[in-house]
XYZ file of C-alpha atoms in Angstrom:
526
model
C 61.437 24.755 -51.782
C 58.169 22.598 -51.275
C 56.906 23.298 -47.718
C 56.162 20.914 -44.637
C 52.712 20.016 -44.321
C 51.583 20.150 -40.786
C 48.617 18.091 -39.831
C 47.036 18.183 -36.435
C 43.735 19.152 -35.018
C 46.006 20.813 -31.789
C 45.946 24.554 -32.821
C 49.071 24.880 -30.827
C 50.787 21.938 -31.467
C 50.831 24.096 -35.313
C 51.850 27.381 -34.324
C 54.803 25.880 -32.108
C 55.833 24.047 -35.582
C 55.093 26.334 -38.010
C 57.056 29.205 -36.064
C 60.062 26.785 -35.631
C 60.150 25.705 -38.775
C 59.842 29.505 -40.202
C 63.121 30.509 -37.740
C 64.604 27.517 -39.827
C 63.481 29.087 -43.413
C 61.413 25.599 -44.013
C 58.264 26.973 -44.921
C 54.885 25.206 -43.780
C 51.270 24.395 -44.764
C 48.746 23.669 -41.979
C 45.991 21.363 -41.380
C 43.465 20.289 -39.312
C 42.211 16.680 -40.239
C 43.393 14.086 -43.061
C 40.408 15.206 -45.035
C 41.890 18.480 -45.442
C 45.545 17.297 -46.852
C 43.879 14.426 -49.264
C 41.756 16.978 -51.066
C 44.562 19.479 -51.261
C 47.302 16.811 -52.741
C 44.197 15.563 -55.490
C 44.591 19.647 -56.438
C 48.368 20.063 -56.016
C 50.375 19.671 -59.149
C 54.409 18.357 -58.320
C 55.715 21.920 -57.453
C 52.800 22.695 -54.821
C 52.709 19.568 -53.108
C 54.921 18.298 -49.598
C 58.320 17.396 -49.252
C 57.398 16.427 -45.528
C 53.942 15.476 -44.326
C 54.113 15.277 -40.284
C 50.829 14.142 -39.232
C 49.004 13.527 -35.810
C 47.658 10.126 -35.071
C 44.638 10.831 -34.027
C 42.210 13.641 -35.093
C 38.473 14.172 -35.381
C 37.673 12.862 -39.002
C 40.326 10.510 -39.845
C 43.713 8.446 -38.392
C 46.680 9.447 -38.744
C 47.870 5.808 -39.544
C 45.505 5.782 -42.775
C 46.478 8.904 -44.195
C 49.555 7.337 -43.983
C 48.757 4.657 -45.844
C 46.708 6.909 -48.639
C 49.875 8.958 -48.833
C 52.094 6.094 -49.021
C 49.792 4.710 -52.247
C 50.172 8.074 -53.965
C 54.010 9.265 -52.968
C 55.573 6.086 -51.688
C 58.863 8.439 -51.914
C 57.420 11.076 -49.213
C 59.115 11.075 -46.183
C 56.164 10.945 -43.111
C 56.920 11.985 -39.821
C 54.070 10.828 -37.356
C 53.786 12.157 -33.947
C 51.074 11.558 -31.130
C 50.587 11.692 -27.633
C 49.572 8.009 -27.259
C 52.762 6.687 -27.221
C 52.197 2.801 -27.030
C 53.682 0.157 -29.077
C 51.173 -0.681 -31.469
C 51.393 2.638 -32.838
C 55.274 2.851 -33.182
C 54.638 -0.483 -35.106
C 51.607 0.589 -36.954
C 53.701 3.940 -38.435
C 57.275 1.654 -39.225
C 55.038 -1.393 -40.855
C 53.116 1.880 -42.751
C 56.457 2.928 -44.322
C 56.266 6.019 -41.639
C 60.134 8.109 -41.694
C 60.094 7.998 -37.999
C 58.043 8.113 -35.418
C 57.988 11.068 -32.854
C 55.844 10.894 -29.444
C 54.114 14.110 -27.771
C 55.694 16.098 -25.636
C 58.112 16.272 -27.936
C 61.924 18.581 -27.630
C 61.073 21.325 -30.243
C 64.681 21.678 -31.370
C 64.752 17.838 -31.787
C 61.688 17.831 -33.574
C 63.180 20.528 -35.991
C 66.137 18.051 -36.116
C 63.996 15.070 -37.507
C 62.337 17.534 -39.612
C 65.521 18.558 -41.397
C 66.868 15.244 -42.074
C 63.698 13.769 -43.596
C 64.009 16.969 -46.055
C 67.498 15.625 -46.727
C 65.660 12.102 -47.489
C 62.970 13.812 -49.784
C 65.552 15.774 -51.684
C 67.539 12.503 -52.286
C 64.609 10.569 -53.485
C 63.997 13.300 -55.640
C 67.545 13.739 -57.088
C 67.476 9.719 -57.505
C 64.570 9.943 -59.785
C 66.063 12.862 -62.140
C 69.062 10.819 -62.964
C 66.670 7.820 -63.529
C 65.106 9.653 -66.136
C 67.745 11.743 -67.730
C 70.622 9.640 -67.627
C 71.337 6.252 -70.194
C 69.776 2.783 -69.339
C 72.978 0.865 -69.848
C 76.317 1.009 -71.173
C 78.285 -1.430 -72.525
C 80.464 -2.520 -75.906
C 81.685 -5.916 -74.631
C 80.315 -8.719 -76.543
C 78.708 -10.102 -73.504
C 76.578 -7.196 -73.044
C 75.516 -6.711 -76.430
C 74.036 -10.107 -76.018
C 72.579 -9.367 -72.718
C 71.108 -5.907 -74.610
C 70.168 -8.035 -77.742
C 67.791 -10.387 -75.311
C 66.321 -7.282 -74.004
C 65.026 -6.413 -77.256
C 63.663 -9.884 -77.764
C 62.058 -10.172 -74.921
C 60.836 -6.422 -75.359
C 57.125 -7.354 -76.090
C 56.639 -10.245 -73.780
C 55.233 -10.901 -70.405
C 57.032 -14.035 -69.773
C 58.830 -14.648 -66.681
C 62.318 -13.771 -66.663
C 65.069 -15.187 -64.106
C 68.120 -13.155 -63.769
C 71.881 -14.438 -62.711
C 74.974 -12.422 -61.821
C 76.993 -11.474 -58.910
C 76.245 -8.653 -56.584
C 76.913 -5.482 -58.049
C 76.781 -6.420 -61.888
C 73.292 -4.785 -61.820
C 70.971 -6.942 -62.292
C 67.977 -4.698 -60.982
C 69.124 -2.390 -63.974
C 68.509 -5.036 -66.226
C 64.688 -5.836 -64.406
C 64.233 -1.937 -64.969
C 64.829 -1.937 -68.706
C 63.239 -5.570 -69.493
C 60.051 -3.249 -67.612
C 60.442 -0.003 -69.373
C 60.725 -1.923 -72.922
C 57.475 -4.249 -72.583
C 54.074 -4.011 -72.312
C 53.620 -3.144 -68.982
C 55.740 0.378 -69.405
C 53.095 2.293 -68.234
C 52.229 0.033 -65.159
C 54.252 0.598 -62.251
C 57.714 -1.154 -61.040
C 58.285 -2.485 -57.836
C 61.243 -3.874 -56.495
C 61.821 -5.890 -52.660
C 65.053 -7.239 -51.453
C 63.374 -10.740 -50.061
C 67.317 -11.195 -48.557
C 66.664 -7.664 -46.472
C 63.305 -8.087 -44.781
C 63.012 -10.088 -41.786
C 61.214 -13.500 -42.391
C 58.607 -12.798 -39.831
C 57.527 -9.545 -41.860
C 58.126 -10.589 -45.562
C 54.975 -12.231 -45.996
C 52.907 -8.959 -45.185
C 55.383 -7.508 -47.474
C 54.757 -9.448 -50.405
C 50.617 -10.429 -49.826
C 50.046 -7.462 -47.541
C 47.116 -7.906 -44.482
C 44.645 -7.350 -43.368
C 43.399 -5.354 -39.793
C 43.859 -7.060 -36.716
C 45.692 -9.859 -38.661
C 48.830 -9.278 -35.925
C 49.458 -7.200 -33.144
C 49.914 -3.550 -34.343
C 48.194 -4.077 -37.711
C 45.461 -1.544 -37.244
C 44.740 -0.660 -40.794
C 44.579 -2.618 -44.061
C 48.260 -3.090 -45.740
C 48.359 -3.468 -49.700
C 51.175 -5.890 -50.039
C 54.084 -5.518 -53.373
C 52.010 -7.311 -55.343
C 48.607 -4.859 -55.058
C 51.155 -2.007 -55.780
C 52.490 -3.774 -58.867
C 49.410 -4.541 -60.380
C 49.208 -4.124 -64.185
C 53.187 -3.742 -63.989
C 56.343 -5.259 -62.856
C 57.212 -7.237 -59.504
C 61.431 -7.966 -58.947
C 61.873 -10.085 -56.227
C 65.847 -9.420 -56.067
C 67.956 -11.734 -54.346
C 65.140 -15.216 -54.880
C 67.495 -17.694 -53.636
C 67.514 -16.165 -49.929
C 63.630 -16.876 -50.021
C 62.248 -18.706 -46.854
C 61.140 -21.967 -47.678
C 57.218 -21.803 -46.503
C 56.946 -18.756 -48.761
C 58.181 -20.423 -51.984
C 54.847 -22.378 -51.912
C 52.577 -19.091 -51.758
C 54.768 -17.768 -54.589
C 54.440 -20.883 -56.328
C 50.734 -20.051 -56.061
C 50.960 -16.837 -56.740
C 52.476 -17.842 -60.465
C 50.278 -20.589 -60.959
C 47.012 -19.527 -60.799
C 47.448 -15.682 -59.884
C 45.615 -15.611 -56.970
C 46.512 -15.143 -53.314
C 45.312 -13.880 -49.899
C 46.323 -11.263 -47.880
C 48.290 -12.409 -43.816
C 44.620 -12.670 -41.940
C 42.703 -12.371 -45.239
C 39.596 -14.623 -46.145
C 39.297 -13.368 -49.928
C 41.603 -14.482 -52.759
C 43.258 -11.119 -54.444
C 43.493 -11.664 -57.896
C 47.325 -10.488 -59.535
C 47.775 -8.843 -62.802
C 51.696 -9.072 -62.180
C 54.525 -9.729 -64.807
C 57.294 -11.374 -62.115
C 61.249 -11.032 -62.657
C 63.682 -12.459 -60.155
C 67.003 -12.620 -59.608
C 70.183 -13.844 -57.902
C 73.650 -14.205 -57.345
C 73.679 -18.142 -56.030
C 73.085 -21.554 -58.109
C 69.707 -22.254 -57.929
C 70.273 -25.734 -58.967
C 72.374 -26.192 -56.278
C 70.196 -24.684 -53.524
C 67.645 -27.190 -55.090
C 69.827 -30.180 -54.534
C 70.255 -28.840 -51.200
C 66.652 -29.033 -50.432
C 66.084 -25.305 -49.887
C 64.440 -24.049 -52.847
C 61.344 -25.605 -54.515
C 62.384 -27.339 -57.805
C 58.698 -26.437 -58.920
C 59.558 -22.851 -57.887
C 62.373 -22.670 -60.027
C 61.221 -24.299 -62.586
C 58.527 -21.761 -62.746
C 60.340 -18.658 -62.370
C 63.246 -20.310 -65.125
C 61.629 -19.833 -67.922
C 63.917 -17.646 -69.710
C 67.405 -16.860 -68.038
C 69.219 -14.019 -68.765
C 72.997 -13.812 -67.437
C 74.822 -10.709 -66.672
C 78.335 -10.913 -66.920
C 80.901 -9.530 -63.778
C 83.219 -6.747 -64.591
C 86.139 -8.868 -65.131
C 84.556 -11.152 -68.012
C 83.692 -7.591 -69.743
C 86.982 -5.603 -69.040
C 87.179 -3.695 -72.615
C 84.086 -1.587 -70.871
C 86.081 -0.096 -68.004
C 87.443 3.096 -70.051
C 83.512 3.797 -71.081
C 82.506 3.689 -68.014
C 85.068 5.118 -65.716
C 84.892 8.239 -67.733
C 80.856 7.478 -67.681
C 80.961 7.704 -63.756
C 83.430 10.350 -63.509
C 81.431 12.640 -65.215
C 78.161 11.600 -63.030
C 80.413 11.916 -60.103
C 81.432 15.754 -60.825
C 77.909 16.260 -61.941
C 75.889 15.250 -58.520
C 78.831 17.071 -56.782
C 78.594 20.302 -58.761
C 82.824 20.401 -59.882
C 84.580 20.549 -63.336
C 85.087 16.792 -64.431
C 88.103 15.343 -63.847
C 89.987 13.437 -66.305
C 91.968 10.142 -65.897
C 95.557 8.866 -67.454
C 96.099 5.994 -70.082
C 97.797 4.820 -66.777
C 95.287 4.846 -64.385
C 92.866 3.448 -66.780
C 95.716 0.154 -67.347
C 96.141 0.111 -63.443
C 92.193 -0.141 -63.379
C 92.171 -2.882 -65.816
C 93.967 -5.232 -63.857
C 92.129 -5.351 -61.071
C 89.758 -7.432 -60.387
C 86.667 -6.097 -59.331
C 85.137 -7.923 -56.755
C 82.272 -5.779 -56.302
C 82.162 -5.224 -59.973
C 80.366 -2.450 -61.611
C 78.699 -0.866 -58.623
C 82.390 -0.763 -56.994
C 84.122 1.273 -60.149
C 80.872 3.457 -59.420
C 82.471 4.165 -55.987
C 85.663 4.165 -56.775
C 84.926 7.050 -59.321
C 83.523 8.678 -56.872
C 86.036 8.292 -54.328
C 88.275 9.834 -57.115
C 86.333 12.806 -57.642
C 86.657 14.019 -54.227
C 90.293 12.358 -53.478
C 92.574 13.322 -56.181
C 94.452 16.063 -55.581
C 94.862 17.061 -59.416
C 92.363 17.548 -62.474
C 93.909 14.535 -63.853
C 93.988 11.333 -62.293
C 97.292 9.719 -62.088
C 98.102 5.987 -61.487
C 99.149 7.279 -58.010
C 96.052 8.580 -57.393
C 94.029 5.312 -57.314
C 92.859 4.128 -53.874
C 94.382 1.620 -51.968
C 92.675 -1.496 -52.508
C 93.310 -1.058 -56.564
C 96.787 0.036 -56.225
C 97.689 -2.555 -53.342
C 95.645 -5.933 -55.011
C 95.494 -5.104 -58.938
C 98.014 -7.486 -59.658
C 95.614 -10.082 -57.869
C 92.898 -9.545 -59.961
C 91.778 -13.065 -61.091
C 91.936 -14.200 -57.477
C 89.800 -11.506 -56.379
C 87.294 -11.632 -59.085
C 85.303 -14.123 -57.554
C 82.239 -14.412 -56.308
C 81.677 -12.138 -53.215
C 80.956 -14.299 -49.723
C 77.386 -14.540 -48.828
C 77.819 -12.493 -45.805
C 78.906 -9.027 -47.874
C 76.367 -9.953 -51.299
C 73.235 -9.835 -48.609
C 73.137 -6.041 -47.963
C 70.111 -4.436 -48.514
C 69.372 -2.482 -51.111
C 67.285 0.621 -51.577
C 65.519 0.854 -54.895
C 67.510 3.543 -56.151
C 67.998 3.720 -59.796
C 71.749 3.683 -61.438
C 72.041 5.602 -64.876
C 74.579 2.430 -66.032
C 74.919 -1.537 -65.013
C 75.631 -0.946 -60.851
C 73.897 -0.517 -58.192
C 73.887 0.512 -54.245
C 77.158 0.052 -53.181
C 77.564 -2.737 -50.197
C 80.279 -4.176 -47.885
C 83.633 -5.465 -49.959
C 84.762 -8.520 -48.134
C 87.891 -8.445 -49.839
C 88.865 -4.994 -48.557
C 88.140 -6.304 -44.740
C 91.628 -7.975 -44.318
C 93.229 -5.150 -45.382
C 91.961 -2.510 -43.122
C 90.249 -0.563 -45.898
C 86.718 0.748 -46.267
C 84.769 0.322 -49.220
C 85.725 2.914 -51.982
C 83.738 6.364 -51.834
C 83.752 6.044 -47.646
C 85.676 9.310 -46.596
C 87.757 6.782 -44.183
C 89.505 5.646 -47.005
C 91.536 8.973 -47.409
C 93.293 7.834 -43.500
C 96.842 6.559 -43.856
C 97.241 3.295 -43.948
C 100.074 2.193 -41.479
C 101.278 -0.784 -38.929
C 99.161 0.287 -36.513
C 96.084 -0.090 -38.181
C 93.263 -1.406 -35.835
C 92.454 -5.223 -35.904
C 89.292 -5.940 -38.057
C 88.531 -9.687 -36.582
C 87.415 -11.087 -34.238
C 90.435 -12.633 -32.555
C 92.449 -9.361 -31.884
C 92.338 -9.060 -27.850
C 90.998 -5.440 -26.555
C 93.985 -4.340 -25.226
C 95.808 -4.616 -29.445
C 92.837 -3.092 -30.872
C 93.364 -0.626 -28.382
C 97.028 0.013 -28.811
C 96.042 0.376 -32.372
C 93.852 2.862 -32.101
C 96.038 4.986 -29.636
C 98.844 4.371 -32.697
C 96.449 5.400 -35.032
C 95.372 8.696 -33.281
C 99.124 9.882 -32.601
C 100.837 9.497 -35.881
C 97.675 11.279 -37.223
C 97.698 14.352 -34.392
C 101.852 14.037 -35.403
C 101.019 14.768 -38.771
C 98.601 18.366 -37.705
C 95.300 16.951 -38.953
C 92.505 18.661 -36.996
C 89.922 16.077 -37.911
C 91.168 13.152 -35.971
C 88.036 12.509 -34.046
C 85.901 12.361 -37.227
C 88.180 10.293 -38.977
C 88.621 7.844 -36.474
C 84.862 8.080 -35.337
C 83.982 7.237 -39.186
C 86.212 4.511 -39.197
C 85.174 3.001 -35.875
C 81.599 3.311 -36.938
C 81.644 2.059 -40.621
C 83.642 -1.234 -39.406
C 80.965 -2.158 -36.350
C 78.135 -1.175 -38.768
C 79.381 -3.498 -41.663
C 80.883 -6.220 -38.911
C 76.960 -6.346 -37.545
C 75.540 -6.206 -41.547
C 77.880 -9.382 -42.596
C 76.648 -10.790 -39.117
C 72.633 -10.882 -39.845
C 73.339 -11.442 -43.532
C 72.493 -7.659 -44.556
C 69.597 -6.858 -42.760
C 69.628 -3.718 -41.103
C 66.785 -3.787 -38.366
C 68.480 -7.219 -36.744
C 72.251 -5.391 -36.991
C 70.414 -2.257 -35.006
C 69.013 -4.643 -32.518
C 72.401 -6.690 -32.062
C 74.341 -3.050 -31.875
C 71.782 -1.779 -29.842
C 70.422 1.477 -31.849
C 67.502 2.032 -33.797
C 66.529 1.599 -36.871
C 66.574 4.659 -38.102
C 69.899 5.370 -36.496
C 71.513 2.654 -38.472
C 69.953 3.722 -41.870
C 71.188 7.400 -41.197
C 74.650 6.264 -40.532
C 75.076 4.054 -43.076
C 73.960 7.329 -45.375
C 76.277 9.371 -43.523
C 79.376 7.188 -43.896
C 79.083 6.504 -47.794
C 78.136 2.400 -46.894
C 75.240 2.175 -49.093
């Protein structure tokens, strides 16, 4: 394992850590200034080099809030824990807006501090595990005749740098498609960024995109390069265009015009080497009726439209790539692959997919852990597909606005899906989204009330219902069950409420940010 990286000019503050850490078999490497660790990641090769930096904020030769940054340009995937006895606000601001893991304040609880430790290792070994099936697994899979034309226009466009605008529904991967239309033009080499301009705030999107510059805003204490400095001389997808706020459409607009733009609180125009792909699941033609997109702004980004077809328009592709995620499934989870029925496979094919692709992903997964045999029976297929198959075509439209606005972590599929997000259509029924643990509960009368309108003392009732039919049954997990379910409804309740983005659901639940992003890891809601 790569070791924690320890950076603080406190001589104690490192032995307490590094002895903790050792008790913990996490083994360390010590520092004393940001000088130190930039010279020794230039040297280390990708075996020798962190898979936690927790750094000081303020040492003799250097801030901890520009390593940061300098880190952040070279490892953007490297979870960095930054600690300091200065606790004030602009810092806590400084490390989140810095892309900082969490933020820890001195005197700190040492088995706490061990705590946060641990679970950004979890994070690094994710990111990690993300990128191998990136680069080992298929780009895309598909037989339909609507995909081979989606894969034919890939290969047209293949040596061009011309904008490219990018239609579907949620979950019928459409940053898949941005990744290959990258990986297949000039620009391979360059590197690929992806934002979510539905998941960021509209107060902080603009340093986001154009980064800024010090003292631009309160906290902003070091230079920020914004997504298009880090994309330069590759690949910018702004997923999810529609939800863009209105004032920023004209600096985009700008952007594409004359490729040029200025950082928040900058007086110098940035020049952009940037090839730009959007996408989104709404009418733009619409939304430009409606007078809240730019008709200039599409009709820049428009140039060539590629459409990705849902689930239901390509059903002849579900046996591919059930058995396709099946085998993923057992691979990430280290078990013998299971196989699935003629049966199951028909059952499958009548439903309708509402989440398309990126919901058979889960629902594979669901399967690998769920069913109780090596081969998957008819019976064996969760609720929501056994209890609303036969209602495919009503289901199969588009998902509300409210579920198709979850944020999404750039995390790269090995087929057409992506992160998996909220299922509207499952909410009336009780269920959580396939691959959440909760879905293995029984389903009975007494289900809790998922809207709004149920009084406290039903919900309640429900709950009590729902707690004694499982302790009737001898389950000895009830509390985690029922916590899990409890949890993963308020969490995706407050999501559909802010339209997806996570740090105004933590402020509306009243947890942190970090808290909400760990739980929705922990309960299978990505």
């Amino acid at each position: 394992m790569k070791p924690i990286w320890i950076v603080d000019d406190d001589q104690s503050i490192r032995f307490v850590l590094e002895k903790a850490l050792l008790r913990e078999d996490l083994p360390t490497r010590s520092f004393t200034n940001p000088r130190e660790v930039l010279q020794a990641l230039e040297a280390a090769n990708d075996d020798e080099g962190p898979q936690v930096l927790v750094s000081d904020i303020r040492m003799p030769g250097g801030s901890g809030l520009d390593l940061l940054g300098k880190v952040k340009e070279r490892h953007p995937g490297l979870p960095v824990i930054i600690m300091t006895a200065f606790s004030d606000l602009d810092s806590a601001v400084s490390a989140f807006q810095g892309g900082a893991f969490e933020y820890l304040p001195k005197p700190f609880d040492l088995p706490k501090a061990v705590e946060l430790i641990r679970r950004a290792v979890e994070e690094s070994q994710r990111e990690e595990v993300a990128e191998e099936r990136m680069s080992a697994a298929p780009e895309m899979l598909g037989q339909a005749p609507a995909m081979q034309d989606v894969f034919r226009a890939i290969g047209r466009l293949s040596q061009s740098n011309v904008t490219v605008m990018i239609t579907g529904e949620s979950g019928s991967g459409k940053e898949l498609v941005a990744r290959a239309l990258h990986k297949h033009s000039p620009r391979a080499n360059g590197p690929f960024v992806a934002i979510n301009t539905a998941a960021i705030p509209k107060d902080l999107l603009e340093s986001e995109l154009f980064g800024h510059e010090r003292g631009a805003f309160t906290g902003a204490q070091t230079m920020r390069r914004g997504r298009f400095e880090q994309a330069e001389g590759g690949t910018l997808f702004l997923d999810e265009i529609g939800d863009m706020p209105f004032d920023l459409q004209t600096r985009l607009l700008r952007v594409l015009s004359d490729g040029h733009f200025y950082r928040v609180g900058g007086h110098s125009a940035v020049k952009a080497n940037v090839r730009v792909i959007a996408a989104t699941h709404q009418n733009l033609e619409e939304r430009v009726k409606q007078g809240v997109f730019r008709e200039d702004l599409f009709h820049r980004l428009n140039v060539i439209r590629l459409r990705l077809p849902a689930l239901r328009e390509r059903k002849e592709d579900v046996p591919m790539l059930t058995r396709h995620f099946l085998q993923q499934s057992a691979k990430q989870l280290g078990v013998e692959p299971k196989r699935i029925s003629d049966a199951a496979i028909a059952q499958l094919g009548s439903f309708g997919f509402p989440g398309n692709v990126r919901q058979l992903e889960n629902i594979c997964h669901w399967l690998t852990v769920m069913a109780p045999a090596q081969v998957i029976e008819a019976k064996d297929l969760p609720p929501e597909v056994l209890g609303m198959a036969s209602e495919g075509p009503r289901l199969g439209s588009a998902m509300p606005e409210s579920a198709a606005r979850t944020e999404e972590p750039v995390v790269p599929r090995a087929v057409v899906s992506a992160p998996a997000e909220p299922q509207a259509a499952f909410e009336s029924r009780g269920h959580l989204p396939a691959g959440g643990e909760a879905m293995a509960m029984p389903s009975t009368s007494h289900a809790m009330p998922l809207n709004g309108a149920a009084s406290p003392a039903s919900w309640e009732s429900g709950l009590e219902a729902e707690a004694q039919e499982l302790l009737a049954a001898g389950r000895h997990d009830v509390w985690d069950l029922l916590t899990r379910r409890f949890e993963s409804r308020l969490i995706l309740t407050a999501l559909g409420n802010t339209r997806g983005r996570r740090i105004e659901a933590a402020q509306k639940l009243g947890i942190g940010r970090n808290t909400i992003t760990r739980k929705i890891q922990e309960l299978g809601l990505e």
